[in-house]
Coordinates of N, CA and C in Angstrom, one line a residue:
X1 N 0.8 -1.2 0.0 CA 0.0 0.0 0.0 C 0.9 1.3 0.0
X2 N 1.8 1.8 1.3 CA 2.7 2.5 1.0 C 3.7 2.3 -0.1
X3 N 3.9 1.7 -0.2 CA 4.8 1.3 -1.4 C 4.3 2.1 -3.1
X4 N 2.9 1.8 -2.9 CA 2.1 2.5 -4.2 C 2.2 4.0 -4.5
X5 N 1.5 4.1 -2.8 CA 1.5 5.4 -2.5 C 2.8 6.5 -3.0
X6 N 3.9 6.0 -2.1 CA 5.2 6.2 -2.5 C 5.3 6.4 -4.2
X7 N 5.2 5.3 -4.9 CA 5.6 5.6 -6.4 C 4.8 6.3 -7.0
X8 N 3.6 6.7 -6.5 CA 2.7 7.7 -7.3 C 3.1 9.3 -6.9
X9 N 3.2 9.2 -5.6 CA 3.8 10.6 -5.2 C 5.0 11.0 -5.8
X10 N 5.7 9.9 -6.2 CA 7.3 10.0 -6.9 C 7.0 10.8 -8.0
X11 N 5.8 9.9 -9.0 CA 5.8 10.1 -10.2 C 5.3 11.9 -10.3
X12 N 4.3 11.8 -9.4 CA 3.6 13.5 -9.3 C 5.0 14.6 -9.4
X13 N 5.6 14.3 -8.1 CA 6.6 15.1 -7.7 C 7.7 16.0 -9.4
X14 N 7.7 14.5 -9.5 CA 8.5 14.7 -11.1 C 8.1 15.3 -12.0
X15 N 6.6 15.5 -12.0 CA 6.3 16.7 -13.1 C 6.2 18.1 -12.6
X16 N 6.7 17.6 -11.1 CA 7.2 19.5 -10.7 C 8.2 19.9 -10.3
X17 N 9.4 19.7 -11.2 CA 10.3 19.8 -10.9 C 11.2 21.0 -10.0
X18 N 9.9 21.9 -10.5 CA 10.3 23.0 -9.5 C 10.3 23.6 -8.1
X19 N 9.0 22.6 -7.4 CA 8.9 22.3 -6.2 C 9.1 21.1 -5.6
X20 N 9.2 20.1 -6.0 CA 9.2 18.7 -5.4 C 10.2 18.5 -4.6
X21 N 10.5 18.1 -3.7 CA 12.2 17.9 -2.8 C 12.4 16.5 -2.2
X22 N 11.5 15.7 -2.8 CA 11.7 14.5 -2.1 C 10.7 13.8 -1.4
X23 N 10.9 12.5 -1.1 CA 9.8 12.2 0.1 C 10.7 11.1 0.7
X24 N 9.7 10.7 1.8 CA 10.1 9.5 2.8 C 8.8 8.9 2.8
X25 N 8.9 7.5 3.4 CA 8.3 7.0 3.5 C 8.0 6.4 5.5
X26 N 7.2 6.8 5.7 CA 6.9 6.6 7.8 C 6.3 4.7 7.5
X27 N 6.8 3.5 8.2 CA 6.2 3.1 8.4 C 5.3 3.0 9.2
X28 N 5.9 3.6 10.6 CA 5.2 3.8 12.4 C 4.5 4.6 11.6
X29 N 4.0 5.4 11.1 CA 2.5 6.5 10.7 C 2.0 6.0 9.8
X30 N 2.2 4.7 8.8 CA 1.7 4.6 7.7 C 1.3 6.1 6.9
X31 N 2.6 6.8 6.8 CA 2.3 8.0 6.1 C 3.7 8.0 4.6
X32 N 3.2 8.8 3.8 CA 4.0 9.4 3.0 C 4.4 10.7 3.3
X33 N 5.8 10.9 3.6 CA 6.2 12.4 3.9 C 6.4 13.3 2.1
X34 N 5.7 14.4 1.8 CA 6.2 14.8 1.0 C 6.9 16.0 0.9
X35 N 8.3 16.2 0.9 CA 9.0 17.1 1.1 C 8.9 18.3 -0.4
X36 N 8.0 19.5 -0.3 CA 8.3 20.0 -1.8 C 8.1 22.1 -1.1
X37 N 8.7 22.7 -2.0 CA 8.5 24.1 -2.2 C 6.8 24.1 -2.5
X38 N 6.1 25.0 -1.0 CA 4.9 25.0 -0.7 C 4.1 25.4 -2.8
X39 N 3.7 24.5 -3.2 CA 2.7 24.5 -4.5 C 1.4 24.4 -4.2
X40 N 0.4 25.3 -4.2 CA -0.8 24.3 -4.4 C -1.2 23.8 -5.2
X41 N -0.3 23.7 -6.2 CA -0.6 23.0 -7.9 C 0.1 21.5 -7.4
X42 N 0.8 21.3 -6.9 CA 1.6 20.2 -6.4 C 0.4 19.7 -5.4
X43 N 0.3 20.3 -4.6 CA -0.1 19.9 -3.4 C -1.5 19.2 -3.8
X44 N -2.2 19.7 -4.6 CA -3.7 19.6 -5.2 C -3.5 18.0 -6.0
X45 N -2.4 17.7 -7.0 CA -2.0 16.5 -7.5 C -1.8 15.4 -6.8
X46 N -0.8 15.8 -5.2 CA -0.6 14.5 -4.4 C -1.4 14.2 -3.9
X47 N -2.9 15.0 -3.3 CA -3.8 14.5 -2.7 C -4.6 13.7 -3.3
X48 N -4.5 14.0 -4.8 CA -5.2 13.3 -5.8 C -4.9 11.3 -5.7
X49 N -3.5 11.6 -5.5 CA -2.9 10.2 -5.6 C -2.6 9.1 -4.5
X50 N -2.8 10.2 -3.5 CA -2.3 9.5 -1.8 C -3.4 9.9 -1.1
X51 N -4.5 9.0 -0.6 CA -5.2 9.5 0.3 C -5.1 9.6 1.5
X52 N -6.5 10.8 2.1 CA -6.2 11.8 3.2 C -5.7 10.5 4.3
X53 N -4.7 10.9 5.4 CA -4.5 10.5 6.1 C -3.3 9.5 5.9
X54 N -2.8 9.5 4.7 CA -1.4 9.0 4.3 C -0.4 9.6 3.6
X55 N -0.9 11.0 3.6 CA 0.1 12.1 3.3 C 0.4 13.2 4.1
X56 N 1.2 13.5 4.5 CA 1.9 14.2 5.1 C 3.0 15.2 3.9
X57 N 2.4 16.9 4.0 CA 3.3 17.7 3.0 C 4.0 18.3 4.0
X58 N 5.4 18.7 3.4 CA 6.6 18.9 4.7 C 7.5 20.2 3.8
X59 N 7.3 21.3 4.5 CA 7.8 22.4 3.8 C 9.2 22.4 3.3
X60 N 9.6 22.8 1.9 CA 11.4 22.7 2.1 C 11.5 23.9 1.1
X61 N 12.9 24.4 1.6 CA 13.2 25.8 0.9 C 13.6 25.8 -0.5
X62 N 14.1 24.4 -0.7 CA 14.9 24.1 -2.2 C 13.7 23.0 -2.7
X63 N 13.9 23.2 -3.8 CA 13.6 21.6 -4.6 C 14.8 20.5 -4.9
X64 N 14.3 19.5 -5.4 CA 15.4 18.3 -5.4 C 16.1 18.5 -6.7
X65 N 16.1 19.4 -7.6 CA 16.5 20.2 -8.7 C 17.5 21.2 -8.2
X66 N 17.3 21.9 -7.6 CA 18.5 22.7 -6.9 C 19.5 22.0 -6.3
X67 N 18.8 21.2 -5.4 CA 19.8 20.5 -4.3 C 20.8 19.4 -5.5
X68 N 20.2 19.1 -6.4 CA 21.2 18.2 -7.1 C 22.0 18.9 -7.8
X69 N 21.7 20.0 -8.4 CA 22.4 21.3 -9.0 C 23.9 21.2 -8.2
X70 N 23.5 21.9 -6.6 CA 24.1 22.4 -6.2 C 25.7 21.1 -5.5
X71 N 24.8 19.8 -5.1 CA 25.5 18.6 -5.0 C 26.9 18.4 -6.2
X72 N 26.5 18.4 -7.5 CA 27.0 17.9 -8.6 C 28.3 19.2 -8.9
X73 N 27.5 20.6 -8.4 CA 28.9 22.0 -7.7 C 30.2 21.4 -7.2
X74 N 29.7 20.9 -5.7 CA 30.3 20.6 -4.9 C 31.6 19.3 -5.1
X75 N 30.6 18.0 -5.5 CA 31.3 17.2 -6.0 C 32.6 17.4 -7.0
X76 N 32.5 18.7 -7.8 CA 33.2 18.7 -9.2 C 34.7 19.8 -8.6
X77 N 34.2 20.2 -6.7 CA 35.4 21.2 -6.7 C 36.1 19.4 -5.2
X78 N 36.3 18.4 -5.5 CA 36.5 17.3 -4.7 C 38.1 18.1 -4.6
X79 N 38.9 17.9 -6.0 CA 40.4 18.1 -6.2 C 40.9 19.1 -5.5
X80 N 39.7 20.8 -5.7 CA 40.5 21.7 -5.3 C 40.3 21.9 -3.3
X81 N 39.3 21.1 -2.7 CA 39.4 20.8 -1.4 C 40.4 20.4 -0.8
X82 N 40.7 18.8 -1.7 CA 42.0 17.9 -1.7 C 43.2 19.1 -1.4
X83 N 43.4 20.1 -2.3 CA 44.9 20.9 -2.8 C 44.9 21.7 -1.1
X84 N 43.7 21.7 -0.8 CA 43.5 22.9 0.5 C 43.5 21.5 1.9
X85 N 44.1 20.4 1.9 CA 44.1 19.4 2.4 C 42.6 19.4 3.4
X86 N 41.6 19.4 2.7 CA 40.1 19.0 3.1 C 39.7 18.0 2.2
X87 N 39.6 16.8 2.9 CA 38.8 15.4 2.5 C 37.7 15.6 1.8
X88 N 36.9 15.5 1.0 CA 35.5 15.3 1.1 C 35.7 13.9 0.7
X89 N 34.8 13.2 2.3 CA 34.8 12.1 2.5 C 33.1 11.4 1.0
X90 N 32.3 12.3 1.8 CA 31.0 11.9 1.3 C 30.1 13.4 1.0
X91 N 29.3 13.2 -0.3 CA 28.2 14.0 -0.5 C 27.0 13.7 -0.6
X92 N 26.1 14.2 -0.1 CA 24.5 13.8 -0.7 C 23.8 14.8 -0.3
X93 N 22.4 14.2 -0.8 CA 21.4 15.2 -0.3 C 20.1 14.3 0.0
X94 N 19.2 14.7 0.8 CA 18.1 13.6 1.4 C 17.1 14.5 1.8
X95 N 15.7 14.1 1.7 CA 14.7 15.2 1.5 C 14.7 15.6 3.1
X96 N 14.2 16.9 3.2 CA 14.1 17.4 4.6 C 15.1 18.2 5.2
X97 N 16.5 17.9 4.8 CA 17.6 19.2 5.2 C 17.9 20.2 4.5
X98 N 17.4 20.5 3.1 CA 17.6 21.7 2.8 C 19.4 21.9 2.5
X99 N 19.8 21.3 2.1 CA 21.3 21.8 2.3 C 22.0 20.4 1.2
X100 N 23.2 20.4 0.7 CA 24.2 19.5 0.6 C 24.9 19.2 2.0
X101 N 24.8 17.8 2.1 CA 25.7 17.3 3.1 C 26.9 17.2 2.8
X102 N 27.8 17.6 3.3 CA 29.1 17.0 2.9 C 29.8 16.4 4.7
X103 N 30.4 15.3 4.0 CA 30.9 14.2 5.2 C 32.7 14.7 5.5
X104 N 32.9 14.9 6.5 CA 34.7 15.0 6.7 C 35.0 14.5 7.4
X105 N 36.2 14.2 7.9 CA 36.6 13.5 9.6 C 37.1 14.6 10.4
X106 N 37.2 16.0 10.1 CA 37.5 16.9 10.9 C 36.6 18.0 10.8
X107 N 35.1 17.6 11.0 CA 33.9 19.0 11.1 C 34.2 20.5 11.9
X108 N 35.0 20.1 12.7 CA 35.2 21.3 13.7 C 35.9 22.1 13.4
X109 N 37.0 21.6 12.2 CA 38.0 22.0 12.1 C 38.2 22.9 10.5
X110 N 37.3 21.6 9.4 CA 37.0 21.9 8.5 C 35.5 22.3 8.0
X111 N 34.8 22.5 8.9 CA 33.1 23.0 8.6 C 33.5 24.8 8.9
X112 N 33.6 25.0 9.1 CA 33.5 26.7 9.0 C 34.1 27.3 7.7
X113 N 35.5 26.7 7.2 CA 36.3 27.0 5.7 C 34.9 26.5 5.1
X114 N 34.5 25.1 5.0 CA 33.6 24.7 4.0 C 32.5 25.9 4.1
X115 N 31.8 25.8 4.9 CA 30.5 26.8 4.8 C 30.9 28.2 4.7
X116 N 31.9 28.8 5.4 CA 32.5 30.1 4.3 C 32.3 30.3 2.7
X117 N 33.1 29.5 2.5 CA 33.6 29.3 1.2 C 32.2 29.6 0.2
X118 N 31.4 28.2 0.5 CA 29.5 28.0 -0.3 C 28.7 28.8 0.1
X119 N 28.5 29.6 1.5 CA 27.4 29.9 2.1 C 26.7 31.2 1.1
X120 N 27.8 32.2 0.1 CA 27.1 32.8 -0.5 C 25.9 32.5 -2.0
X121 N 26.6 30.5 -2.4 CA 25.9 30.0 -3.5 C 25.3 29.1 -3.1
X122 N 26.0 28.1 -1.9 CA 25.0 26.9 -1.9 C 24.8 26.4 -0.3
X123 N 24.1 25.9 -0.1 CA 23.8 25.9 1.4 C 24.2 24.6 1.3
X124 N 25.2 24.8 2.8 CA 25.8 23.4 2.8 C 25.6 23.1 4.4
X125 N 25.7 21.8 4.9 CA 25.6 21.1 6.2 C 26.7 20.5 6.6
X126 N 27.8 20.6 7.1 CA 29.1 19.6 7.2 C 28.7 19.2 8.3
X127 N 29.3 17.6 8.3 CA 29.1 16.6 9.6 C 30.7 16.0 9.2
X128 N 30.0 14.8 10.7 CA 31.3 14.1 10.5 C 30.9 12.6 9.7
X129 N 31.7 12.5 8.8 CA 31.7 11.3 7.4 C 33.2 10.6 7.1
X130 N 33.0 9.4 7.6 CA 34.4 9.1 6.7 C 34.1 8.6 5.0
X131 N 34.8 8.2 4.8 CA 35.7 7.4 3.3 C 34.8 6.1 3.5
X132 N 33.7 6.2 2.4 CA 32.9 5.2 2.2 C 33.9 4.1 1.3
X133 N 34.0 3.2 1.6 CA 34.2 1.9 1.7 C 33.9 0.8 0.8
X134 N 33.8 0.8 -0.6 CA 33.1 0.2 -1.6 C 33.5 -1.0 -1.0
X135 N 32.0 -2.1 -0.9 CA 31.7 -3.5 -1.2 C 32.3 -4.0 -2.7
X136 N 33.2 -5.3 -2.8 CA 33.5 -5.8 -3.5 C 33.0 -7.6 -3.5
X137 N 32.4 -7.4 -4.6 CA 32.3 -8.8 -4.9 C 33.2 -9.9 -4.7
X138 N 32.9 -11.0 -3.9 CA 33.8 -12.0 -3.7 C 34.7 -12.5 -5.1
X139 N 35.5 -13.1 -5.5 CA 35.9 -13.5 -6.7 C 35.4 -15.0 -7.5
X140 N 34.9 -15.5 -8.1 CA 34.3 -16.6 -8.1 C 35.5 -18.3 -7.9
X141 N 35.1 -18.3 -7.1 CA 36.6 -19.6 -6.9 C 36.8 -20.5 -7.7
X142 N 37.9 -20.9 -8.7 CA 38.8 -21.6 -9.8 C 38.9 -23.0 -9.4

C-alpha cells in the first residue's frame, strides 16, 4: 500500500520539478512524507494520488533540482578541497535538510572553511563522514 502510494507521489513530484524535494516514507504512521516548495498546484495533484490521512506535505526551501544542481557544484570542486588538504569524504542530499551534506573526519576543524567558502551559493551542512568503503564482490573460486 505505501509502497504504491510512495511511487505515485514520486511520479507526481516529477512533473514539478520545480517544487518537489523528495519524500520518505513513515512506516510507524503509515504516512508518505512529501518534502516539496509549498505548490498548491503540487499539493492539489498529491492529494489526488495519496489519500487523506497517508500524506503528510513537509515544507522545504529548495527543490530536489537545486539541491542536485548544487551537489553535482560541490562534488566537481573534490580536487580543489583535496589541494586545500580538506577530505571530502562523502556528498549527498536527502529530502528534509535543505542543504548538501558534505561528510569530513574533521567537522570542527573543516566545517566553517567549508560553509565560508558555499554559504554565498550553496547551502551546505558539514558533519562528520568518513571514506565510504566500496563493497567488493567475492571473486568466483577456480
Amino acid at each position: 500500500m505505501l509502497d504504491g502510494y510512495a511511487q505515485a507521489a514520486q511520479q507526481v513530484g516529477q512533473e514539478h520539478p520545480d517544487s518537489y524535494a523528495g519524500l520518505e516514507v513513515h512506516l510507524d504512521e503509515v504516512a508518505v512524507w512529501v518534502h516539496r516548495k509549498p505548490s498548491p498546484t503540487l499539493d492539489d495533484a498529491l492529494r489526488h494520488v495519496v489519500p487523506p490521512g497517508h500524506l503528510c506535505l513537509r515544507d522545504a526551501r529548495y527543490s530536489a533540482v537545486e539541491l542536485e544542481t548544487w551537489l553535482h557544484q560541490v562534488r566537481a570542486d573534490v580536487d580543489y578541497w583535496a589541494g586545500r588538504q580538506i577530505v571530502l569524504n562523502t556528498m549527498s542530499i536527502r529530502p528534509g535538510r535543505d542543504c548538501v551534506e558534505i561528510g569530513v573526519d574533521r567537522p570542527d576543524v573543516d566545517g566553517p572553511t567549508l560553509t565560508a567558502y558555499y554559504q554565498a551559493t550553496i547551502p551546505v551542512c558539514v558533519e562528520l563522514g568518513g571514506a565510504l568503503i566500496p563493497l567488493v564482490a567475492p571473486s568466483p573460486a577456480t
